[in-house]
Every structure is written in C-alpha cells, then in structure tokens.
Amino acid sequence: MAENTSTWRARLARIPPSVFAGAAVIAAAAIAYGWLTSRQSIRVLFDSAAYLEPASQSWSWSQLFYPKPPVIPLVYRWVGTDPIDIVWFQEWFGFVAWAVLGVVLVSALRSRRARIAATLVTLAFAFAPLRLGYADALLSESINDSLMALSLAAAIALLVVPERIADERRRRWARVALQVVLVAVLAAWMFTRDTNAVVALCGVAIANVYGGRPRRAHIGRLVASGVVAAVAIFVMWSTSVIPPPTRLSVHDGWQRDLTARGTFSTLNSIVDRVFPDPEARAFFADHGLVAVEDLARIQDRNEIIKDPRYAESQRWIAEHGRGVYIRWLATHPLERLEDQVTYFWSLLGVHAEQTYSMPTRMWVGRRSLLRRVLPVTTSKPVILVLLVVFPVVVWRMRRDSLARFALGCVLAGWIGSIAAFYADTSEPTRHCYGSGQQVIFGLFLVVLVWFDARSRAAPR
C-alpha cells in the first residue's frame, strides 16, 4: 500500500504546476459560466421553427436542401426538442469548445506571460455577452460559434503540435490525425451556416498559398484541402436546390419555385436593395425580370412569395436572380467599398441590433463591473486599436506560422462577412456574427504571437 502511495506521489510530482493551475482556471470559469447562464431566459424566435420542425421529422437526404442547413436540426433531434435541453447543450458545448481552444492556444505559446495573456483573452471570448446570450437562443449562432472555436483549435494544433514531436513516424501520424479532425469539424461547421463554406474556401486558398509549391510530403494537406473544398462547393450548390415538399410552417403557402434555401435570401436582397433604386430596377428589367415596377410597389413581400399571379417573376428570381444580383453588385465596386466603411461594425457582427435575439432576461447589466469588463472582445475602441497595430505586427511576425494563420483568419473571415452581408438583408449583423468573431479572434491572436516572441526575447 505504501509503495502504491509513493508511486502516485511520484507521478503527481512529475506533472507541471501549470497543469494544475490550468485545471483550476477551467473549474472556476465553469462555475462562473454556469451561474451567469442560469440567470438567462430561453429565447424562441421566428427562425426557431425552421430548426425545431425538421428535428421532429424522420431524417431524409432531402433535408440537406431544407430552409436551414442540416447540422442544427440534427443536433436538436439528438439532444431532444425540449428548449431547456437544447439551451443546456448549447451553453456547455460552447464552454467546452472555447476551453479546448484556450488550452490549445496556451500550449502553442512558449512564454509564461504570453500564456497568461492567452488565458485572459480566451476567457474574454468565452464570457462575451453576445456569446452567452446566443447560447440561450434557439438559433444556429451558438453551435456555429462553438464549431468555429473547435475548428480554430484544430488548425492551431495542426500548426504547432507535429513540429514539437521529435520522432518522424509519430509526427507524421499526429499530423494525419489532426488533419482528419480539422476536416471533420470544418465539414460540420459548413453544414451549420451556408456562408461558412465561403470562409472555408478562402481558408483553403490561403493555406495552400502559404504552404508553397506542393510536394510529395504535402499530400495530406492537399487531400484535406480537396475534401474541404468539395464540401464547401456542395454546400453552396445545395442552396439552389428546390427540395421536395417540406411540410414546414415556414413554407406554408409558398410557390415551390422559391423554396430553395438561397432563393428567399436572394429575394430579400432584391426587395431591399434593388427595388428602392430606379437604376437597379432598370438593370434587372434589362436582364429579364418581368413586372419589376409592379413588384417594387408591393408592401408585403409575402405577396411575391405566395401569389401565383407572379409565377413568371418567381421563376425568374429562382433561376436567375442570384446571378444577376451578383453582377449588379459587381458593376458598382466603389459603392461596395463604401458599404464596407458604412456598415463596418455590422460586418464585424458587433452592432447593437443583435440585442433583439438575446434572451429577455439576460445577465448583462446586473453587475456594472461585469458590464464594463466582459464585452472587451466586442469593444469598438479595443477593436480599432487592434486594427491599427495589426498590419505592423503581421509584417514583423510574417515568418511565424501562427501570425500567418491569424492573417488568414482575418482575411477569410472578412470575406465571409461580406458574403453574409450581401446574401441576405434580413438581420445582417446577426448573419455576420460568426465570421466577424473569426476576424476579431485573428486580431487578438497576432498580438498574442508578437507578445510571446517579445517575452521570450526579453532578458531574464
């Protein structure tokens, strides 16, 4: 018995103190997280039915083309369609995902001071008010955000873990395992929100540009890139497929031509951006949309969706609307640049309009100190400072793989936000929230990488 006790003591003595410190931080954070989320109420919105109703149906492959991508309904079916069970899962899945990202990020950095800073940054993201609020809303944002965090964690691990393994064979297998994990998480993430496919495609392109000329040793990277690109292309194509009758309340009374997932978003964009502009209406009329002036006078867009009198226009919007809309956007490049300045905070997903989706009884504001400290990752002054220093730090750290990864996060996330912003005019800030959080994470990450390098170079 004494020998067993001494053996366990010896094993515990070999564990670095930082492991115990990290476990203590995670435990304390879990307690605080549970306390804060327990004070919130459940938020059920109009879009919630588009997730709950497919979750109550038997699975069929046609659900790949339903009004919402399939991952959220599948998760709801697995968890159970009781909103209490759903929000409990969303809350703790979010906490675990950000805890995993925090552990990976801390492990990727070398200096003690940088690791402490990374811990604080991760906690700031995990406890951000919008993140906690979305955890109790029956929407895709919370699970989408958690899968993004796991994707970032897998990508960072893929960059740093294999390089720290001395044995060639183990290093190769670690790289393959992490590539499989990354591809699996990215696939689930892309089937959660359609615009994630745009971000993933941009990420694949950036990764292969950074990776240099393909060689035999890069076969794993090329295969992983090919799988991610194939899934992304399928997701984008699926938005144009008209599903069989869905029996969903959201499609009640709709003309079938408009039931493809991306067609309603296109219709919203045409109604909100094209119809108020005489020049834009003329552009669409020249490209084949009939009765443009009549459609522009309709106050309720449900008439356009449901009234069979507009069958020819409905069919044109379904078949040609997206392509002509993209061409119209491209004919005014200066206006698109102006949009990025005017709607900058919406593109980052930090605009105040998202409060509509938050729980009616929310913890924010109950404690003035928490209200000031925790929203740091959506603080406009903080983000502006990070944007100013970002290009300088990226240039100085351009040879560091994590700094290049941070640049990729910012570029791909911003393109994803642009795609989300123009894809649907309904609640654009909410639609940009996920990709905007990726941009903000990249801004923080590159500063952490720079701080890590400075700390290691400083004299002891």
Coordinates of C-alpha atoms in Angstrom, one line a residue, residues 212-437:
G212 CA 4.2 26.8 -51.1
R213 CA 4.6 24.6 -54.1
P214 CA 3.0 21.2 -53.5
R215 CA 5.4 18.3 -52.9
R216 CA 5.0 14.6 -52.1
A217 CA 5.3 15.4 -48.4
H218 CA 2.3 17.7 -48.7
I219 CA -0.1 15.0 -49.9
G220 CA -2.1 15.1 -46.6
R221 CA -2.5 18.8 -46.9
L222 CA -3.7 18.6 -50.5
V223 CA -6.1 15.8 -49.7
A224 CA -7.6 17.7 -46.7
S225 CA -7.8 20.8 -48.8
G226 CA -9.6 18.9 -51.6
V227 CA -12.2 17.4 -49.2
V228 CA -12.9 20.8 -47.6
A229 CA -13.2 22.5 -51.0
A230 CA -15.6 19.7 -52.2
V231 CA -17.8 20.0 -49.2
A232 CA -17.8 23.8 -49.5
I233 CA -18.8 23.6 -53.1
F234 CA -21.6 21.1 -52.3
V235 CA -22.9 23.4 -49.5
M236 CA -23.0 26.4 -51.8
W237 CA -24.7 24.3 -54.6
S238 CA -27.3 23.0 -52.1
T239 CA -28.7 26.5 -51.5
S240 CA -30.0 26.5 -55.1
V241 CA -31.8 23.1 -55.0
I242 CA -35.6 23.1 -54.7
P243 CA -36.4 20.4 -52.0
P244 CA -39.4 18.1 -52.1
P245 CA -42.4 19.4 -50.2
T246 CA -41.1 20.0 -46.7
R247 CA -44.4 20.3 -44.7
L248 CA -42.7 23.0 -42.7
S249 CA -44.7 26.0 -41.4
V250 CA -42.1 28.4 -42.9
H251 CA -43.0 27.2 -46.4
D252 CA -46.8 27.4 -45.8
G253 CA -48.4 28.9 -48.9
W254 CA -45.1 29.4 -50.8
Q255 CA -44.8 28.9 -54.5
R256 CA -42.5 25.9 -54.9
D257 CA -40.1 27.8 -57.2
L258 CA -39.0 29.9 -54.2
T259 CA -38.3 27.1 -51.7
A260 CA -34.6 26.6 -52.4
R261 CA -32.7 27.7 -49.4
G262 CA -30.8 30.5 -51.1
T263 CA -33.7 31.9 -53.1
F264 CA -35.5 33.5 -50.2
S265 CA -32.3 35.3 -49.2
T266 CA -31.9 36.5 -52.8
L267 CA -35.5 37.7 -52.8
N268 CA -34.9 39.7 -49.6
S269 CA -31.8 41.3 -51.2
I270 CA -33.7 42.2 -54.4
V271 CA -36.6 43.7 -52.4
D272 CA -34.5 45.6 -50.0
R273 CA -31.5 46.7 -52.2
V274 CA -32.8 46.6 -55.8
F275 CA -36.4 47.7 -55.8
P276 CA -35.8 51.1 -54.0
D277 CA -33.2 52.1 -56.7
P278 CA -34.7 53.1 -60.1
E279 CA -31.3 52.4 -61.8
A280 CA -31.2 48.9 -60.2
R281 CA -34.8 48.1 -61.2
A282 CA -33.9 49.0 -64.8
F283 CA -30.8 46.7 -64.6
F284 CA -32.9 43.8 -63.5
A285 CA -35.6 44.5 -66.1
D286 CA -33.0 44.5 -68.8
H287 CA -31.8 41.1 -67.6
G288 CA -35.3 39.5 -67.8
L289 CA -37.2 40.2 -64.6
V290 CA -40.8 41.0 -65.6
A291 CA -43.2 43.3 -63.8
V292 CA -40.4 45.0 -61.9
E293 CA -42.3 48.2 -61.2
D294 CA -45.4 46.2 -60.0
L295 CA -43.2 44.1 -57.7
A296 CA -41.5 47.2 -56.3
R297 CA -44.8 48.7 -55.2
I298 CA -45.8 45.6 -53.1
Q299 CA -45.5 46.4 -49.4
D300 CA -45.7 42.8 -48.1
R301 CA -43.1 40.5 -49.7
N302 CA -45.2 37.5 -48.8
E303 CA -47.3 38.5 -51.8
I304 CA -44.3 38.0 -54.1
I305 CA -43.6 34.6 -52.4
K306 CA -47.2 33.2 -52.4
D307 CA -49.3 34.9 -55.1
P308 CA -49.4 32.7 -58.2
R309 CA -50.1 35.9 -60.3
Y310 CA -46.3 36.5 -60.1
A311 CA -45.4 33.0 -61.2
E312 CA -43.2 34.2 -64.1
S313 CA -41.3 36.6 -61.8
Q314 CA -41.0 34.0 -59.1
R315 CA -39.5 31.5 -61.6
W316 CA -37.0 34.1 -62.9
I317 CA -35.9 35.0 -59.4
A318 CA -35.3 31.3 -58.6
E319 CA -33.4 30.6 -61.8
H320 CA -31.5 33.9 -62.5
G321 CA -32.0 36.2 -59.5
R322 CA -28.8 35.4 -57.7
G323 CA -26.5 35.6 -60.7
V324 CA -28.0 38.9 -61.9
Y325 CA -27.8 40.3 -58.3
I326 CA -24.1 39.4 -58.1
R327 CA -23.5 41.1 -61.4
W328 CA -25.3 44.2 -60.3
L329 CA -23.2 44.3 -57.2
A330 CA -20.0 44.0 -59.2
T331 CA -21.0 46.8 -61.5
H332 CA -20.7 49.3 -58.6
P333 CA -17.3 48.5 -57.0
L334 CA -16.9 51.9 -55.4
E335 CA -20.3 51.6 -53.7
R336 CA -19.3 48.2 -52.4
L337 CA -16.2 49.7 -50.8
E338 CA -18.3 52.4 -49.3
D339 CA -20.6 49.8 -47.9
Q340 CA -17.7 48.2 -46.1
V341 CA -17.0 51.5 -44.4
T342 CA -20.6 52.4 -43.7
Y343 CA -21.5 49.0 -42.3
F344 CA -18.1 48.2 -40.8
W345 CA -19.4 47.3 -37.4
S346 CA -22.2 45.2 -38.8
L347 CA -19.7 43.3 -40.9
L348 CA -17.8 42.5 -37.7
G349 CA -21.0 41.4 -36.1
V350 CA -20.8 43.8 -33.1
H351 CA -23.7 46.1 -33.9
A352 CA -26.3 46.7 -31.2
E353 CA -29.2 45.4 -33.4
Q354 CA -28.4 41.8 -32.3
T355 CA -29.9 42.5 -28.9
Y356 CA -33.2 41.5 -30.5
S357 CA -32.0 37.9 -30.5
M358 CA -30.8 38.0 -26.9
P359 CA -32.8 36.4 -24.0
T360 CA -35.4 38.8 -22.5
R361 CA -33.9 38.1 -19.0
M362 CA -30.2 38.4 -19.5
W363 CA -27.3 38.8 -17.0
V364 CA -25.7 41.8 -18.8
G365 CA -26.2 45.0 -16.8
R366 CA -26.9 43.3 -13.5
R367 CA -23.3 43.9 -12.3
S368 CA -21.7 47.2 -13.5
L369 CA -18.1 45.7 -13.3
L370 CA -19.0 42.7 -15.5
R371 CA -20.8 45.0 -17.9
R372 CA -17.6 47.1 -18.3
V373 CA -15.0 44.3 -18.4
L374 CA -16.5 41.3 -20.2
P375 CA -17.6 42.8 -23.6
V376 CA -13.9 43.6 -24.4
T377 CA -13.9 41.4 -27.5
T378 CA -16.7 43.5 -29.0
S379 CA -15.5 46.8 -27.7
K380 CA -15.2 49.2 -30.6
P381 CA -12.2 51.2 -29.1
V382 CA -10.3 47.9 -28.5
I383 CA -11.0 46.6 -32.0
L384 CA -9.9 49.9 -33.5
V385 CA -6.6 49.8 -31.7
L386 CA -6.1 46.2 -32.8
L387 CA -6.8 47.1 -36.4
V388 CA -4.2 49.9 -36.3
V389 CA -1.4 47.6 -34.9
F390 CA -2.5 44.6 -37.0
P391 CA -0.6 45.3 -40.3
V392 CA 2.6 46.3 -38.4
V393 CA 2.6 43.2 -36.2
V394 CA 1.8 40.9 -39.1
W395 CA 4.7 42.3 -41.1
R396 CA 7.1 41.9 -38.2
M397 CA 5.9 38.4 -37.4
R398 CA 5.5 37.3 -41.1
R399 CA 7.7 34.3 -40.7
D400 CA 5.8 32.9 -37.7
S401 CA 3.2 30.3 -38.8
L402 CA 0.7 31.4 -36.1
A403 CA 0.9 35.0 -37.3
R404 CA 0.2 33.9 -40.8
F405 CA -2.7 31.9 -39.5
A406 CA -4.0 35.0 -37.8
L407 CA -3.8 36.9 -41.1
G408 CA -5.7 34.1 -42.8
C409 CA -8.4 34.2 -40.1
V410 CA -8.9 37.9 -40.7
L411 CA -8.9 37.8 -44.5
A412 CA -11.2 34.7 -44.8
G413 CA -13.5 35.9 -42.0
W414 CA -13.9 39.4 -43.6
I415 CA -14.7 37.8 -47.0
G416 CA -17.2 35.6 -45.2
S417 CA -18.8 38.6 -43.6
I418 CA -19.1 40.3 -47.0
A419 CA -20.8 37.2 -48.4
A420 CA -23.2 37.1 -45.4
F421 CA -23.9 40.8 -45.6
Y422 CA -24.9 40.8 -49.3
A423 CA -26.5 37.3 -49.3
D424 CA -29.4 38.4 -47.1
T425 CA -30.6 41.8 -45.9
S426 CA -32.6 40.3 -43.1
E427 CA -30.6 40.9 -39.8
P428 CA -27.2 41.3 -41.5
T429 CA -25.3 41.9 -38.2
R430 CA -26.5 38.6 -36.8
H431 CA -25.6 36.8 -40.1
C432 CA -22.1 38.4 -39.9
Y433 CA -21.6 37.5 -36.2
G434 CA -19.8 34.2 -36.8
S435 CA -17.3 35.4 -39.4
G436 CA -16.9 38.7 -37.6
Q437 CA -15.8 36.8 -34.4

